[in-house]
PDB file of C-alpha atoms in Angstrom:
ATOM      1  CA  MET H   5     -22.934  48.488  40.451  1.00  0.00           C
ATOM      2  CA  ARG H   6     -20.029  49.291  38.114  1.00  0.00           C
ATOM      3  CA  HIS H   7     -17.724  47.311  40.103  1.00  0.00           C
ATOM      4  CA  LEU H   8     -20.017  44.364  40.085  1.00  0.00           C
ATOM      5  CA  LEU H   9     -20.382  44.598  36.326  1.00  0.00           C
ATOM      6  CA  VAL H  10     -16.598  44.807  35.794  1.00  0.00           C
ATOM      7  CA  VAL H  11     -16.103  41.750  38.168  1.00  0.00           C
ATOM      8  CA  ALA H  12     -18.868  39.806  36.243  1.00  0.00           C
ATOM      9  CA  LEU H  13     -17.241  40.624  32.843  1.00  0.00           C
ATOM     10  CA  VAL H  14     -13.742  39.612  34.013  1.00  0.00           C
ATOM     11  CA  ALA H  15     -15.001  36.328  35.563  1.00  0.00           C
ATOM     12  CA  THR H  16     -16.800  35.526  32.314  1.00  0.00           C
ATOM     13  CA  PHE H  17     -13.695  36.155  30.333  1.00  0.00           C
ATOM     14  CA  CYS H  18     -11.558  34.116  32.589  1.00  0.00           C
ATOM     15  CA  ARG H  19     -14.002  31.201  32.316  1.00  0.00           C
ATOM     16  CA  GLN H  20     -13.805  31.525  28.581  1.00  0.00           C
ATOM     17  CA  ALA H  21      -9.937  31.348  28.847  1.00  0.00           C
ATOM     18  CA  VAL H  22      -9.883  28.465  31.141  1.00  0.00           C
ATOM     19  CA  GLY H  23     -12.687  26.578  29.236  1.00  0.00           C
ATOM     20  CA  LEU H  24     -10.865  26.832  25.950  1.00  0.00           C
ATOM     21  CA  SER H  25     -10.761  23.232  24.496  1.00  0.00           C
ATOM     22  CA  ALA H  26      -9.059  21.887  21.237  1.00  0.00           C
ATOM     23  CA  PHE H  27      -9.766  18.708  19.553  1.00  0.00           C
ATOM     24  CA  LEU H  28      -7.513  17.372  16.621  1.00  0.00           C
ATOM     25  CA  TYR H  29      -8.440  14.686  14.059  1.00  0.00           C
ATOM     26  CA  MET H  30      -5.617  13.975  11.672  1.00  0.00           C
ATOM     27  CA  SER H  31      -5.763  11.715   8.667  1.00  0.00           C
ATOM     28  CA  VAL H  32      -3.642  10.902   5.497  1.00  0.00           C
ATOM     29  CA  HIS H  33      -5.346  10.789   2.289  1.00  0.00           C
ATOM     30  CA  HIS H  34      -4.387   9.179  -1.192  1.00  0.00           C
ATOM     31  CA  SER H  35      -1.667   6.460  -1.604  1.00  0.00           C
ATOM     32  CA  GLY H  36       1.824   6.150  -2.920  1.00  0.00           C
ATOM     33  CA  PHE H  37       4.626   8.732  -2.582  1.00  0.00           C
ATOM     34  CA  HIS H  38       2.535  11.787  -2.832  1.00  0.00           C
ATOM     35  CA  ARG H  39      -0.287  12.187  -0.214  1.00  0.00           C
ATOM     36  CA  ASP H  40      -2.252  14.859   1.801  1.00  0.00           C
ATOM     37  CA  ILE H  41      -2.407  15.351   5.652  1.00  0.00           C
ATOM     38  CA  HIS H  42      -5.793  16.633   6.587  1.00  0.00           C
ATOM     39  CA  TYR H  43      -6.127  18.495   9.933  1.00  0.00           C
ATOM     40  CA  ASN H  44      -9.626  18.825  11.405  1.00  0.00           C
ATOM     41  CA  LEU H  45      -9.521  21.189  14.528  1.00  0.00           C
ATOM     42  CA  LYS H  46     -12.596  21.768  16.652  1.00  0.00           C
ATOM     43  CA  PHE H  47     -12.535  24.355  19.460  1.00  0.00           C
ATOM     44  CA  GLY H  48     -14.882  25.068  22.313  1.00  0.00           C
ATOM     45  CA  GLY H  49     -15.080  27.912  24.781  1.00  0.00           C
ATOM     46  CA  VAL H  50     -13.505  30.530  22.433  1.00  0.00           C
ATOM     47  CA  GLY H  51     -16.394  32.963  23.205  1.00  0.00           C
ATOM     48  CA  ARG H  52     -15.572  36.546  22.211  1.00  0.00           C
ATOM     49  CA  MET H  53     -11.861  36.022  22.091  1.00  0.00           C
ATOM     50  CA  SER H  54      -9.999  36.506  18.861  1.00  0.00           C
ATOM     51  CA  CYS H  55      -7.380  33.890  18.412  1.00  0.00           C
ATOM     52  CA  GLU H  56      -4.663  32.921  15.786  1.00  0.00           C
ATOM     53  CA  LEU H  57      -3.532  29.392  15.818  1.00  0.00           C
ATOM     54  CA  LEU H  58      -0.120  27.756  14.907  1.00  0.00           C
ATOM     55  CA  LEU H  59       0.398  24.209  14.307  1.00  0.00           C
ATOM     56  CA  ILE H  60       3.948  22.949  14.240  1.00  0.00           C
ATOM     57  CA  GLN H  61       4.274  19.604  12.502  1.00  0.00           C
ATOM     58  CA  GLN H  62       7.514  17.655  12.854  1.00  0.00           C
ATOM     59  CA  PHE H  63       8.571  15.575   9.949  1.00  0.00           C
ATOM     60  CA  PRO H  64      11.110  12.766   9.881  1.00  0.00           C
ATOM     61  CA  ALA H  65      13.937  12.700   7.160  1.00  0.00           C
ATOM     62  CA  ALA H  66      11.829  10.236   5.177  1.00  0.00           C
ATOM     63  CA  MET H  67       9.346  12.951   4.306  1.00  0.00           C
ATOM     64  CA  TYR H  68       9.367  16.521   2.688  1.00  0.00           C
ATOM     65  CA  VAL H  69       7.093  19.217   1.457  1.00  0.00           C
ATOM     66  CA  ASP H  70       7.568  20.967  -1.905  1.00  0.00           C
ATOM     67  CA  THR H  71       8.061  24.564  -1.040  1.00  0.00           C
ATOM     68  CA  ASP H  72       7.189  25.629  -4.585  1.00  0.00           C
ATOM     69  CA  GLN H  73       3.873  23.797  -4.351  1.00  0.00           C
ATOM     70  CA  LEU H  74       3.130  25.507  -1.087  1.00  0.00           C
ATOM     71  CA  THR H  75       3.932  28.903  -2.551  1.00  0.00           C
ATOM     72  CA  ASN H  76       1.376  28.319  -5.236  1.00  0.00           C
ATOM     73  CA  MET H  77      -1.183  27.199  -2.645  1.00  0.00           C
ATOM     74  CA  LYS H  78      -0.594  30.377  -0.581  1.00  0.00           C
ATOM     75  CA  LYS H  79      -1.227  32.532  -3.703  1.00  0.00           C
ATOM     76  CA  PHE H  80      -4.579  31.039  -4.104  1.00  0.00           C
ATOM     77  CA  LYS H  81      -5.395  31.308  -0.308  1.00  0.00           C
ATOM     78  CA  LYS H  82      -5.428  27.491   0.174  1.00  0.00           C
ATOM     79  CA  ILE H  83      -2.868  27.449   2.952  1.00  0.00           C
ATOM     80  CA  ASN H  84      -0.712  29.733   5.229  1.00  0.00           C
ATOM     81  CA  SER H  85       2.590  27.995   5.897  1.00  0.00           C
ATOM     82  CA  TYR H  86       6.174  28.744   6.760  1.00  0.00           C
ATOM     83  CA  VAL H  87       9.074  26.207   6.133  1.00  0.00           C
ATOM     84  CA  PRO H  88      12.252  27.752   7.699  1.00  0.00           C
ATOM     85  CA  LEU H  89      14.582  26.161   5.183  1.00  0.00           C
ATOM     86  CA  TYR H  90      15.107  25.225   1.535  1.00  0.00           C
ATOM     87  CA  VAL H  91      13.825  21.752   1.002  1.00  0.00           C
ATOM     88  CA  ASP H  92      15.820  19.679  -1.526  1.00  0.00           C
ATOM     89  CA  VAL H  93      13.065  17.485  -3.054  1.00  0.00           C
ATOM     90  CA  GLU H  94      15.714  15.186  -4.849  1.00  0.00           C
ATOM     91  CA  LYS H  95      17.570  14.036  -1.676  1.00  0.00           C
ATOM     92  CA  PRO H  96      17.050  10.384  -0.604  1.00  0.00           C
ATOM     93  CA  ALA H  97      15.915   9.684   2.925  1.00  0.00           C
ATOM     94  CA  SER H  98      19.548   8.547   4.009  1.00  0.00           C
ATOM     95  CA  LYS H  99      21.045  12.068   3.160  1.00  0.00           C
ATOM     96  CA  SER H 100      18.075  14.167   4.563  1.00  0.00           C
ATOM     97  CA  SER H 101      17.332  15.657   8.159  1.00  0.00           C
ATOM     98  CA  PRO H 102      14.106  16.157  10.096  1.00  0.00           C
ATOM     99  CA  PHE H 103      12.454  19.480   9.833  1.00  0.00           C
ATOM    100  CA  SER H 104       9.309  21.464  10.982  1.00  0.00           C
ATOM    101  CA  VAL H 105       6.466  23.100   9.071  1.00  0.00           C
ATOM    102  CA  TYR H 106       4.539  25.946  10.598  1.00  0.00           C
ATOM    103  CA  LEU H 107       0.818  26.251   9.718  1.00  0.00           C
ATOM    104  CA  PHE H 108      -1.215  29.307  10.634  1.00  0.00           C
ATOM    105  CA  GLU H 109      -4.982  29.889  10.748  1.00  0.00           C
ATOM    106  CA  THR H 110      -7.704  31.801  12.632  1.00  0.00           C
ATOM    107  CA  VAL H 111      -9.489  29.947  15.125  1.00  0.00           C
ATOM    108  CA  ARG H 112     -13.002  29.206  14.543  1.00  0.00           C
ATOM    109  CA  ARG H 113     -15.401  26.524  15.828  1.00  0.00           C
ATOM    110  CA  GLU H 114     -13.990  24.099  13.105  1.00  0.00           C
ATOM    111  CA  VAL H 115     -10.784  24.716  11.176  1.00  0.00           C
ATOM    112  CA  ASN H 116      -9.630  22.462   8.180  1.00  0.00           C
ATOM    113  CA  ILE H 117      -6.154  22.480   6.907  1.00  0.00           C
ATOM    114  CA  THR H 118      -4.813  20.210   4.133  1.00  0.00           C
ATOM    115  CA  LEU H 119      -1.130  19.923   3.725  1.00  0.00           C
ATOM    116  CA  PRO H 120       0.481  18.193   0.721  1.00  0.00           C
ATOM    117  CA  ILE H 121       3.338  15.753   1.730  1.00  0.00           C
ATOM    118  CA  HIS H 122       5.778  13.642  -0.136  1.00  0.00           C
ATOM    119  CA  PHE H 123       7.970  10.697   0.768  1.00  0.00           C
ATOM    120  CA  ARG H 124      11.527  10.285  -0.122  1.00  0.00           C
ATOM    121  CA  TYR H 125      13.079   7.259  -1.719  1.00  0.00           C
ATOM    122  CA  HIS H 126      14.971   4.786   0.582  1.00  0.00           C
ATOM    123  CA  ASP H 127      18.115   2.883   0.047  1.00  0.00           C
ATOM    124  CA  PRO H 128      17.497  -0.724  -1.208  1.00  0.00           C
ATOM    125  CA  SER H 129      16.730  -3.124   1.641  1.00  0.00           C
ATOM    126  CA  GLU H 130      15.778  -6.684   2.365  1.00  0.00           C
ATOM    127  CA  ARG H 131      12.393  -5.377   3.516  1.00  0.00           C
ATOM    128  CA  LYS H 132       9.771  -4.727   0.939  1.00  0.00           C
ATOM    129  CA  PHE H 133       8.235  -1.759   2.880  1.00  0.00           C
ATOM    130  CA  GLU H 134       9.454   0.879   5.264  1.00  0.00           C
ATOM    131  CA  ARG H 135       7.273   2.063   8.068  1.00  0.00           C
ATOM    132  CA  ILE H 136       7.056   5.782   8.579  1.00  0.00           C
ATOM    133  CA  GLN H 137       5.331   7.418  11.645  1.00  0.00           C
ATOM    134  CA  ILE H 138       3.743  10.878  11.448  1.00  0.00           C
ATOM    135  CA  GLU H 139       3.542  12.374  15.009  1.00  0.00           C
ATOM    136  CA  SER H 140       0.640  14.662  15.739  1.00  0.00           C
ATOM    137  CA  PRO H 141       1.457  18.443  15.680  1.00  0.00           C
ATOM    138  CA  SER H 142       1.727  20.748  18.585  1.00  0.00           C
ATOM    139  CA  LEU H 143      -0.914  23.572  18.953  1.00  0.00           C
ATOM    140  CA  HIS H 144      -0.055  27.117  19.966  1.00  0.00           C
ATOM    141  CA  LEU H 145      -2.420  30.233  20.217  1.00  0.00           C
ATOM    142  CA  GLN H 146      -2.353  33.959  20.258  1.00  0.00           C
ATOM    143  CA  CYS H 147      -5.653  35.289  21.759  1.00  0.00           C
ATOM    144  CA  ASN H 148      -6.803  38.828  22.145  1.00  0.00           C
ATOM    145  CA  ARG H 149      -9.861  40.581  23.886  1.00  0.00           C
ATOM    146  CA  GLY H 150     -12.697  41.254  21.559  1.00  0.00           C
ATOM    147  CA  VAL H 151     -13.178  44.775  22.985  1.00  0.00           C
ATOM    148  CA  ASN H 152      -9.737  46.500  23.074  1.00  0.00           C
ATOM    149  CA  GLY H 153      -7.617  44.011  21.207  1.00  0.00           C
ATOM    150  CA  LYS H 154      -5.114  43.499  24.140  1.00  0.00           C
ATOM    151  CA  ALA H 155      -3.329  40.123  24.345  1.00  0.00           C
ATOM    152  CA  GLN H 156      -5.113  37.744  26.636  1.00  0.00           C
ATOM    153  CA  PRO H 157      -2.770  35.011  28.271  1.00  0.00           C
ATOM    154  CA  LEU H 158      -4.393  31.708  28.636  1.00  0.00           C
ATOM    155  CA  LYS H 159      -4.168  30.278  32.085  1.00  0.00           C
ATOM    156  CA  GLY H 160      -1.773  27.334  32.693  1.00  0.00           C
ATOM    157  CA  SER H 161      -0.282  27.629  29.267  1.00  0.00           C
ATOM    158  CA  GLU H 162       3.479  27.773  28.556  1.00  0.00           C
ATOM    159  CA  THR H 163       4.673  30.605  26.344  1.00  0.00           C
ATOM    160  CA  HIS H 164       7.125  29.893  23.486  1.00  0.00           C
ATOM    161  CA  ARG H 165       8.784  32.037  20.811  1.00  0.00           C
ATOM    162  CA  PHE H 166       7.931  30.882  17.313  1.00  0.00           C
ATOM    163  CA  PRO H 167       7.522  32.649  13.852  1.00  0.00           C
ATOM    164  CA  CYS H 168       4.778  35.094  13.546  1.00  0.00           C
ATOM    165  CA  ALA H 169       1.888  34.418  11.194  1.00  0.00           C
ATOM    166  CA  SER H 170       3.371  37.125   8.787  1.00  0.00           C
ATOM    167  CA  SER H 171       6.216  34.593   8.107  1.00  0.00           C
ATOM    168  CA  ALA H 172       3.745  32.879   5.760  1.00  0.00           C
ATOM    169  CA  GLN H 173       4.186  35.792   3.331  1.00  0.00           C
ATOM    170  CA  ILE H 174       7.986  35.129   2.872  1.00  0.00           C
ATOM    171  CA  TYR H 175       8.513  33.724  -0.593  1.00  0.00           C
ATOM    172  CA  ASP H 176      12.157  34.329  -1.107  1.00  0.00           C
ATOM    173  CA  TYR H 177      14.366  31.532   0.065  1.00  0.00           C
ATOM    174  CA  ASP H 178      17.234  33.951   0.888  1.00  0.00           C
ATOM    175  CA  LYS H 179      14.993  35.640   3.375  1.00  0.00           C
ATOM    176  CA  LEU H 180      13.702  32.804   5.213  1.00  0.00           C
ATOM    177  CA  ASP H 181      15.778  33.397   8.353  1.00  0.00           C
ATOM    178  CA  ARG H 182      14.421  36.995   8.612  1.00  0.00           C
ATOM    179  CA  ALA H 183      11.071  35.747   9.914  1.00  0.00           C
ATOM    180  CA  GLU H 184       9.813  37.798  12.998  1.00  0.00           C
ATOM    181  CA  HIS H 185       9.157  35.667  16.125  1.00  0.00           C
ATOM    182  CA  CYS H 186       6.112  36.205  18.373  1.00  0.00           C
ATOM    183  CA  ASP H 187       4.890  34.741  21.747  1.00  0.00           C
ATOM    184  CA  TRP H 188       2.651  31.844  21.428  1.00  0.00           C
ATOM    185  CA  GLN H 189       0.910  29.873  24.136  1.00  0.00           C
ATOM    186  CA  GLU H 190       0.995  26.049  23.872  1.00  0.00           C
ATOM    187  CA  VAL H 191      -2.462  24.392  24.135  1.00  0.00           C
ATOM    188  CA  GLU H 192      -2.951  20.666  24.855  1.00  0.00           C
ATOM    189  CA  PHE H 193      -5.519  18.800  22.828  1.00  0.00           C
ATOM    190  CA  SER H 194      -8.581  17.687  24.790  1.00  0.00           C
ATOM    191  CA  ASN H 195      -8.419  14.289  23.013  1.00  0.00           C
ATOM    192  CA  VAL H 196      -5.365  12.005  22.270  1.00  0.00           C
ATOM    193  CA  PRO H 197      -4.455  12.417  18.595  1.00  0.00           C
ATOM    194  CA  THR H 198      -3.412   9.193  16.938  1.00  0.00           C
ATOM    195  CA  VAL H 199       0.177   8.722  15.598  1.00  0.00           C
ATOM    196  CA  ILE H 200      -0.251   7.719  11.853  1.00  0.00           C
ATOM    197  CA  SER H 201       1.922   5.046  10.281  1.00  0.00           C
ATOM    198  CA  VAL H 202       2.527   4.914   6.608  1.00  0.00           C
ATOM    199  CA  LEU H 203       4.113   1.945   4.693  1.00  0.00           C
ATOM    200  CA  ILE H 204       6.311   3.052   1.736  1.00  0.00           C
ATOM    201  CA  PRO H 205       7.780   0.443  -0.774  1.00  0.00           C
ATOM    202  CA  VAL H 206      11.485  -0.035  -0.759  1.00  0.00           C
ATOM    203  CA  GLY H 207      13.764  -1.423  -3.483  1.00  0.00           C
ATOM    204  CA  ASN H 208      14.862  -5.028  -2.891  1.00  0.00           C
ATOM    205  CA  SER H 209      18.609  -5.155  -2.386  1.00  0.00           C
ATOM    206  CA  ALA H 210      18.618  -8.868  -3.339  1.00  0.00           C
ATOM    207  CA  SER H 211      17.717  -7.836  -6.871  1.00  0.00           C
ATOM    208  CA  TYR H 212      20.801  -5.531  -7.258  1.00  0.00           C
ATOM    209  CA  ARG H 213      22.910  -8.233  -8.949  1.00  0.00           C
ATOM    210  CA  PHE H 214      20.433  -8.774 -11.535  1.00  0.00           C
ATOM    211  CA  VAL H 215      19.036  -5.234 -12.067  1.00  0.00           C
ATOM    212  CA  LEU H 216      22.483  -3.409 -12.433  1.00  0.00           C
ATOM    213  CA  PRO H 217      23.863  -5.698 -15.284  1.00  0.00           C
ATOM    214  CA  ALA H 218      20.404  -5.733 -17.033  1.00  0.00           C
ATOM    215  CA  THR H 219      20.174  -1.947 -16.830  1.00  0.00           C
ATOM    216  CA  ILE H 220      23.638  -1.528 -18.313  1.00  0.00           C
ATOM    217  CA  LEU H 221      22.847  -4.037 -21.067  1.00  0.00           C
ATOM    218  CA  VAL H 222      19.589  -2.469 -22.053  1.00  0.00           C
ATOM    219  CA  SER H 223      21.191   0.931 -22.049  1.00  0.00           C
ATOM    220  CA  TRP H 224      24.066  -0.302 -24.350  1.00  0.00           C
ATOM    221  CA  ILE H 225      21.612  -1.942 -26.654  1.00  0.00           C
ATOM    222  CA  GLY H 226      19.521   1.243 -26.887  1.00  0.00           C
ATOM    223  CA  SER H 227      22.514   3.390 -27.486  1.00  0.00           C
ATOM    224  CA  ILE H 228      23.831   1.133 -30.299  1.00  0.00           C
ATOM    225  CA  TYR H 229      20.371   1.048 -31.959  1.00  0.00           C
ATOM    226  CA  LEU H 230      20.124   4.848 -31.775  1.00  0.00           C
ATOM    227  CA  ILE H 231      23.500   5.236 -33.244  1.00  0.00           C
ATOM    228  CA  TYR H 232      22.533   2.832 -36.174  1.00  0.00           C
ATOM    229  CA  ILE H 233      19.383   4.780 -36.926  1.00  0.00           C
ATOM    230  CA  ILE H 234      21.261   8.088 -36.865  1.00  0.00           C
ATOM    231  CA  VAL H 235      23.960   6.905 -39.305  1.00  0.00           C
ATOM    232  CA  LYS H 236      21.362   5.319 -41.563  1.00  0.00           C
ATOM    233  CA  SER H 237      19.402   8.371 -41.639  1.00  0.00           C
ATOM    234  CA  GLY H 238      22.406  10.457 -42.275  1.00  0.00           C
ATOM    235  CA  LYS H 239      23.478   8.423 -45.309  1.00  0.00           C
ATOM    236  CA  ARG H 240      19.936   8.580 -46.734  1.00  0.00           C
ATOM    237  CA  VAL H 241      19.977  12.361 -46.365  1.00  0.00           C
ATOM    238  CA  ASN H 242      23.360  12.575 -48.105  1.00  0.00           C
ATOM    239  CA  LYS H 243      22.085  10.579 -51.113  1.00  0.00           C
ATOM    240  CA  LYS H 244      19.186  12.986 -51.521  1.00  0.00           C
ATOM    241  CA  LEU H 245      21.424  16.054 -51.358  1.00  0.00           C
ATOM    242  CA  LEU H 246      23.732  14.528 -54.077  1.00  0.00           C
TER     243      LEU H 246
END
């Protein structure tokens, strides 16, 4: 009888592992150079397993995240993120490189994550807009048994070494490379997430010949006017002192 009970429990748990499903719905909110990516994840077949999830979002050079902004969000428990490098928010797209952002969360039936994103300025071009594509992230899980807390591998899933969830608590830029790595199992989404395209305005290179001289002329006129006001005010002050 005991053997039958054990077999039944194992079979049930295996069905839960095999039947685990994940759906991703990704959308971009707001407009302009500063927006939000919203991830809506729905899970099925989790059962009594306790799982942690890792979303790995690849970003092109034309985009960036503000690590200071993410640090403030982490302090208010609004996000659990890890960026393995210092992000220079002032660099243009032509001098930047692609990078990854790691997002951690506990698996529930429905998980919502909002990540603030920003777009870099592009070099002037003949095109009015630049199309930037945001690929869907990859999903990785760590699952444990609900009874004894032992790691439970998911059948048919590849294992990869990525930063542990504890890396989200690293705030010092000098310690980013000290993040511990754990085994994560990759899980395919049951649906096909859509690749999002965003149009960003680009400066018109044809206007360069007009904009540059006009900018220099306005700057000189403003400087001369300020010098005139300063000299005039100085003379007025000197007369009052005398």
